[in-house]
PDB file of C-alpha atoms in Angstrom:
ATOM      1  CA  UNK A   1       0.084  -0.142  -0.086  1.00 41.00           C
ATOM      2  CA  UNK A   2       0.989   3.474  -0.879  1.00 48.00           C
ATOM      3  CA  UNK A   3       0.213   6.824   0.882  1.00 45.00           C
ATOM      4  CA  UNK A   4      -0.009   8.113  -2.481  1.00 48.00           C
ATOM      5  CA  UNK A   5      -3.209   5.695  -3.298  1.00 62.00           C
ATOM      6  CA  UNK A   6      -5.877   8.330  -3.386  1.00 72.00           C
ATOM      7  CA  UNK A   7      -8.634   5.174  -3.264  1.00 80.00           C
ATOM      8  CA  UNK A   8      -6.910   4.038   0.191  1.00 80.00           C
ATOM      9  CA  UNK A   9      -7.090   7.694   1.771  1.00 89.00           C
ATOM     10  CA  UNK A  10     -10.560   8.098   0.385  1.00 93.00           C
ATOM     11  CA  UNK A  11     -12.040   5.514   2.846  1.00 95.00           C
ATOM     12  CA  UNK A  12     -10.836   7.425   5.755  1.00 95.00           C
ATOM     13  CA  UNK A  13     -14.026   9.538   5.080  1.00 95.00           C
ATOM     14  CA  UNK A  14     -17.426   8.739   5.865  1.00 95.00           C
ATOM     15  CA  UNK A  15     -19.109   9.625   2.455  1.00 96.00           C
ATOM     16  CA  UNK A  16     -16.802   7.125   0.646  1.00 96.00           C
ATOM     17  CA  UNK A  17     -17.403   4.542   2.703  1.00 96.00           C
ATOM     18  CA  UNK A  18     -21.184   5.177   2.442  1.00 97.00           C
ATOM     19  CA  UNK A  19     -21.084   4.722  -1.090  1.00 97.00           C
ATOM     20  CA  UNK A  20     -19.951   1.109  -1.043  1.00 96.00           C
ATOM     21  CA  UNK A  21     -23.498   0.235   0.552  1.00 96.00           C
ATOM     22  CA  UNK A  22     -25.437  -0.224  -2.852  1.00 92.00           C
ATOM     23  CA  UNK A  23     -27.499  -3.608  -2.328  1.00 91.00           C
ATOM     24  CA  UNK A  24     -26.721  -3.548   1.444  1.00 95.00           C
ATOM     25  CA  UNK A  25     -29.779  -5.978   3.220  1.00 92.00           C
ATOM     26  CA  UNK A  26     -30.411  -3.675   5.831  1.00 92.00           C
ATOM     27  CA  UNK A  27     -31.760  -0.152   5.899  1.00 85.00           C
ATOM     28  CA  UNK A  28     -34.387   1.888   8.024  1.00 83.00           C
ATOM     29  CA  UNK A  29     -35.352   0.322  11.226  1.00 89.00           C
ATOM     30  CA  UNK A  30     -32.273  -1.658  11.645  1.00 93.00           C
ATOM     31  CA  UNK A  31     -29.083  -0.662  14.281  1.00 96.00           C
ATOM     32  CA  UNK A  32     -27.224  -1.870  10.974  1.00 96.00           C
ATOM     33  CA  UNK A  33     -27.998   0.699   8.378  1.00 96.00           C
ATOM     34  CA  UNK A  34     -25.599   1.580   5.748  1.00 97.00           C
ATOM     35  CA  UNK A  35     -24.942   5.106   7.334  1.00 96.00           C
ATOM     36  CA  UNK A  36     -24.085   3.342  11.046  1.00 96.00           C
ATOM     37  CA  UNK A  37     -21.909   0.680   9.035  1.00 97.00           C
ATOM     38  CA  UNK A  38     -19.831   3.263   7.245  1.00 97.00           C
ATOM     39  CA  UNK A  39     -19.625   5.556  10.731  1.00 96.00           C
ATOM     40  CA  UNK A  40     -18.099   2.372  12.170  1.00 97.00           C
ATOM     41  CA  UNK A  41     -15.553   2.156   9.339  1.00 97.00           C
ATOM     42  CA  UNK A  42     -17.140  -0.414   7.421  1.00 97.00           C
ATOM     43  CA  UNK A  43     -17.170  -0.785   3.609  1.00 97.00           C
ATOM     44  CA  UNK A  44     -19.778  -3.230   1.884  1.00 97.00           C
ATOM     45  CA  UNK A  45     -17.710  -6.087   0.469  1.00 96.00           C
ATOM     46  CA  UNK A  46     -20.613  -8.367  -0.573  1.00 94.00           C
ATOM     47  CA  UNK A  47     -19.975 -11.726  -2.350  1.00 90.00           C
ATOM     48  CA  UNK A  48     -22.475 -14.058  -4.200  1.00 88.00           C
ATOM     49  CA  UNK A  49     -23.070 -16.292  -0.998  1.00 90.00           C
ATOM     50  CA  UNK A  50     -22.738 -13.420   1.613  1.00 91.00           C
ATOM     51  CA  UNK A  51     -24.306 -10.190   0.384  1.00 92.00           C
ATOM     52  CA  UNK A  52     -23.976  -8.721   3.985  1.00 95.00           C
ATOM     53  CA  UNK A  53     -20.305  -8.840   4.265  1.00 96.00           C
ATOM     54  CA  UNK A  54     -18.546  -5.903   5.407  1.00 97.00           C
ATOM     55  CA  UNK A  55     -15.076  -5.038   5.964  1.00 97.00           C
ATOM     56  CA  UNK A  56     -13.076  -2.442   8.176  1.00 96.00           C
ATOM     57  CA  UNK A  57     -11.288  -0.335   5.696  1.00 95.00           C
ATOM     58  CA  UNK A  58      -8.380   0.319   8.282  1.00 95.00           C
ATOM     59  CA  UNK A  59      -8.126  -3.137  10.048  1.00 94.00           C
ATOM     60  CA  UNK A  60      -9.322  -5.324   7.458  1.00 94.00           C
ATOM     61  CA  UNK A  61     -11.659  -7.161   9.830  1.00 94.00           C
ATOM     62  CA  UNK A  62     -14.480  -8.715   8.012  1.00 95.00           C
ATOM     63  CA  UNK A  63     -17.970  -9.652   9.445  1.00 96.00           C
ATOM     64  CA  UNK A  64     -21.047 -11.339   7.907  1.00 95.00           C
ATOM     65  CA  UNK A  65     -24.083 -12.775   9.193  1.00 94.00           C
ATOM     66  CA  UNK A  66     -25.418  -9.136  10.315  1.00 96.00           C
ATOM     67  CA  UNK A  67     -28.759  -9.207  12.341  1.00 95.00           C
ATOM     68  CA  UNK A  68     -30.777  -6.145  12.158  1.00 94.00           C
ATOM     69  CA  UNK A  69     -30.293  -5.402  15.636  1.00 95.00           C
ATOM     70  CA  UNK A  70     -26.376  -5.681  15.468  1.00 97.00           C
ATOM     71  CA  UNK A  71     -24.689  -2.526  16.330  1.00 97.00           C
ATOM     72  CA  UNK A  72     -21.730  -1.874  14.217  1.00 97.00           C
ATOM     73  CA  UNK A  73     -19.543   0.064  16.460  1.00 96.00           C
ATOM     74  CA  UNK A  74     -20.121  -2.533  19.433  1.00 96.00           C
ATOM     75  CA  UNK A  75     -19.561  -5.595  16.832  1.00 97.00           C
ATOM     76  CA  UNK A  76     -16.574  -3.777  15.525  1.00 97.00           C
ATOM     77  CA  UNK A  77     -14.767  -3.324  18.866  1.00 96.00           C
ATOM     78  CA  UNK A  78     -15.875  -6.702  20.086  1.00 96.00           C
ATOM     79  CA  UNK A  79     -14.432  -8.375  17.143  1.00 96.00           C
ATOM     80  CA  UNK A  80     -11.085  -6.255  16.542  1.00 93.00           C
ATOM     81  CA  UNK A  81     -10.070  -4.712  19.706  1.00 89.00           C
ATOM     82  CA  UNK A  82      -6.822  -3.379  18.167  1.00 91.00           C
ATOM     83  CA  UNK A  83      -8.391  -1.482  15.662  1.00 94.00           C
ATOM     84  CA  UNK A  84      -7.266   2.126  15.898  1.00 94.00           C
ATOM     85  CA  UNK A  85      -9.838   3.520  13.765  1.00 95.00           C
ATOM     86  CA  UNK A  86     -12.843   2.595  15.511  1.00 93.00           C
ATOM     87  CA  UNK A  87     -11.121   4.036  18.863  1.00 91.00           C
ATOM     88  CA  UNK A  88     -10.475   7.398  17.427  1.00 92.00           C
ATOM     89  CA  UNK A  89     -11.589  10.093  19.995  1.00 90.00           C
ATOM     90  CA  UNK A  90     -11.790  12.745  16.736  1.00 91.00           C
ATOM     91  CA  UNK A  91     -13.256  12.904  13.495  1.00 90.00           C
ATOM     92  CA  UNK A  92     -10.654  12.137  10.651  1.00 92.00           C
ATOM     93  CA  UNK A  93     -11.331  15.990   9.716  1.00 92.00           C
ATOM     94  CA  UNK A  94      -9.838  17.142  12.780  1.00 94.00           C
ATOM     95  CA  UNK A  95      -6.902  15.050  12.761  1.00 94.00           C
ATOM     96  CA  UNK A  96      -3.529  16.911  12.710  1.00 94.00           C
ATOM     97  CA  UNK A  97      -1.049  15.742   9.730  1.00 95.00           C
ATOM     98  CA  UNK A  98       1.028  14.085  12.570  1.00 95.00           C
ATOM     99  CA  UNK A  99      -1.835  12.105  13.944  1.00 95.00           C
ATOM    100  CA  UNK A 100      -3.333  11.375  10.449  1.00 94.00           C
ATOM    101  CA  UNK A 101       0.212   9.761   9.720  1.00 93.00           C
ATOM    102  CA  UNK A 102       0.603   7.676  13.045  1.00 94.00           C
ATOM    103  CA  UNK A 103      -2.837   6.431  11.963  1.00 94.00           C
ATOM    104  CA  UNK A 104      -2.003   5.588   8.606  1.00 94.00           C
ATOM    105  CA  UNK A 105       0.977   3.531   9.608  1.00 94.00           C
ATOM    106  CA  UNK A 106      -1.108   1.681  12.014  1.00 93.00           C
ATOM    107  CA  UNK A 107      -3.514   0.919   8.968  1.00 93.00           C
ATOM    108  CA  UNK A 108      -0.364  -0.428   7.006  1.00 93.00           C
ATOM    109  CA  UNK A 109       0.595  -2.514   9.908  1.00 92.00           C
ATOM    110  CA  UNK A 110      -2.709  -4.574   9.795  1.00 89.00           C
ATOM    111  CA  UNK A 111      -2.331  -4.693   5.996  1.00 90.00           C
ATOM    112  CA  UNK A 112       1.235  -6.180   6.172  1.00 94.00           C
ATOM    113  CA  UNK A 113       0.270  -8.441   9.177  1.00 93.00           C
ATOM    114  CA  UNK A 114      -2.723  -9.887   7.041  1.00 91.00           C
ATOM    115  CA  UNK A 115      -0.644 -10.149   3.907  1.00 93.00           C
ATOM    116  CA  UNK A 116       2.100 -11.981   6.066  1.00 96.00           C
ATOM    117  CA  UNK A 117      -0.025 -14.306   7.528  1.00 95.00           C
ATOM    118  CA  UNK A 118      -1.599 -15.368   4.534  1.00 93.00           C
ATOM    119  CA  UNK A 119       1.792 -16.028   2.746  1.00 97.00           C
ATOM    120  CA  UNK A 120       2.858 -18.065   5.794  1.00 97.00           C
ATOM    121  CA  UNK A 121      -0.421 -20.236   5.494  1.00 96.00           C
ATOM    122  CA  UNK A 122       0.026 -20.514   1.603  1.00 96.00           C
ATOM    123  CA  UNK A 123       3.684 -21.710   2.521  1.00 97.00           C
ATOM    124  CA  UNK A 124       2.718 -24.028   5.146  1.00 97.00           C
ATOM    125  CA  UNK A 125       0.125 -25.717   3.057  1.00 96.00           C
ATOM    126  CA  UNK A 126       2.746 -26.190   0.287  1.00 96.00           C
ATOM    127  CA  UNK A 127       5.070 -27.420   2.677  1.00 96.00           C
ATOM    128  CA  UNK A 128       2.887 -30.313   3.836  1.00 95.00           C
ATOM    129  CA  UNK A 129       2.013 -31.100   0.250  1.00 95.00           C
ATOM    130  CA  UNK A 130       5.686 -31.249  -0.647  1.00 95.00           C
ATOM    131  CA  UNK A 131       6.175 -33.369   2.592  1.00 94.00           C
ATOM    132  CA  UNK A 132       3.469 -35.871   1.583  1.00 91.00           C
ATOM    133  CA  UNK A 133       4.870 -36.353  -1.870  1.00 91.00           C
ATOM    134  CA  UNK A 134       8.596 -37.122  -0.251  1.00 92.00           C
ATOM    135  CA  UNK A 135       6.882 -39.601   2.007  1.00 89.00           C
ATOM    136  CA  UNK A 136       5.129 -41.395  -0.632  1.00 88.00           C
ATOM    137  CA  UNK A 137       8.247 -41.633  -2.807  1.00 85.00           C
ATOM    138  CA  UNK A 138      10.016 -43.293   0.215  1.00 82.00           C
ATOM    139  CA  UNK A 139       7.223 -45.563   0.881  1.00 80.00           C
ATOM    140  CA  UNK A 140       7.307 -46.310  -2.835  1.00 81.00           C
ATOM    141  CA  UNK A 141      10.932 -47.007  -2.591  1.00 76.00           C
ATOM    142  CA  UNK A 142      10.771 -49.817   0.295  1.00 70.00           C
TER     143      UNK A 142
END
């Protein structure tokens, strides 16, 4: 991720997160309206199987299976205790440049950790597959 990537920076702002909620299954009379979801830092990331999947643009935590009474802020805090965005005490527009860059540094840490975890998982899966091939060859040679 690059600080010059306007797309990533745009998601810091409520209006841009709200724009992602086309087709969101919950509306008026629910706690998890598009407005409340966007305020909590979520963007709508639906799939064919899960039309109610939402992900925090900051910590990348994905949640699905929303119920009408679910409070997005509470759910976000419960499922991602380390998210610096949901624990902000100020609006993004009120942050100093220094505060914003510190926050962005934390967001990039979340992204790097998620990518690293995925790479490690892929490596471990391939290592297990390779081990199985080697063991099968050793058994065949006996």
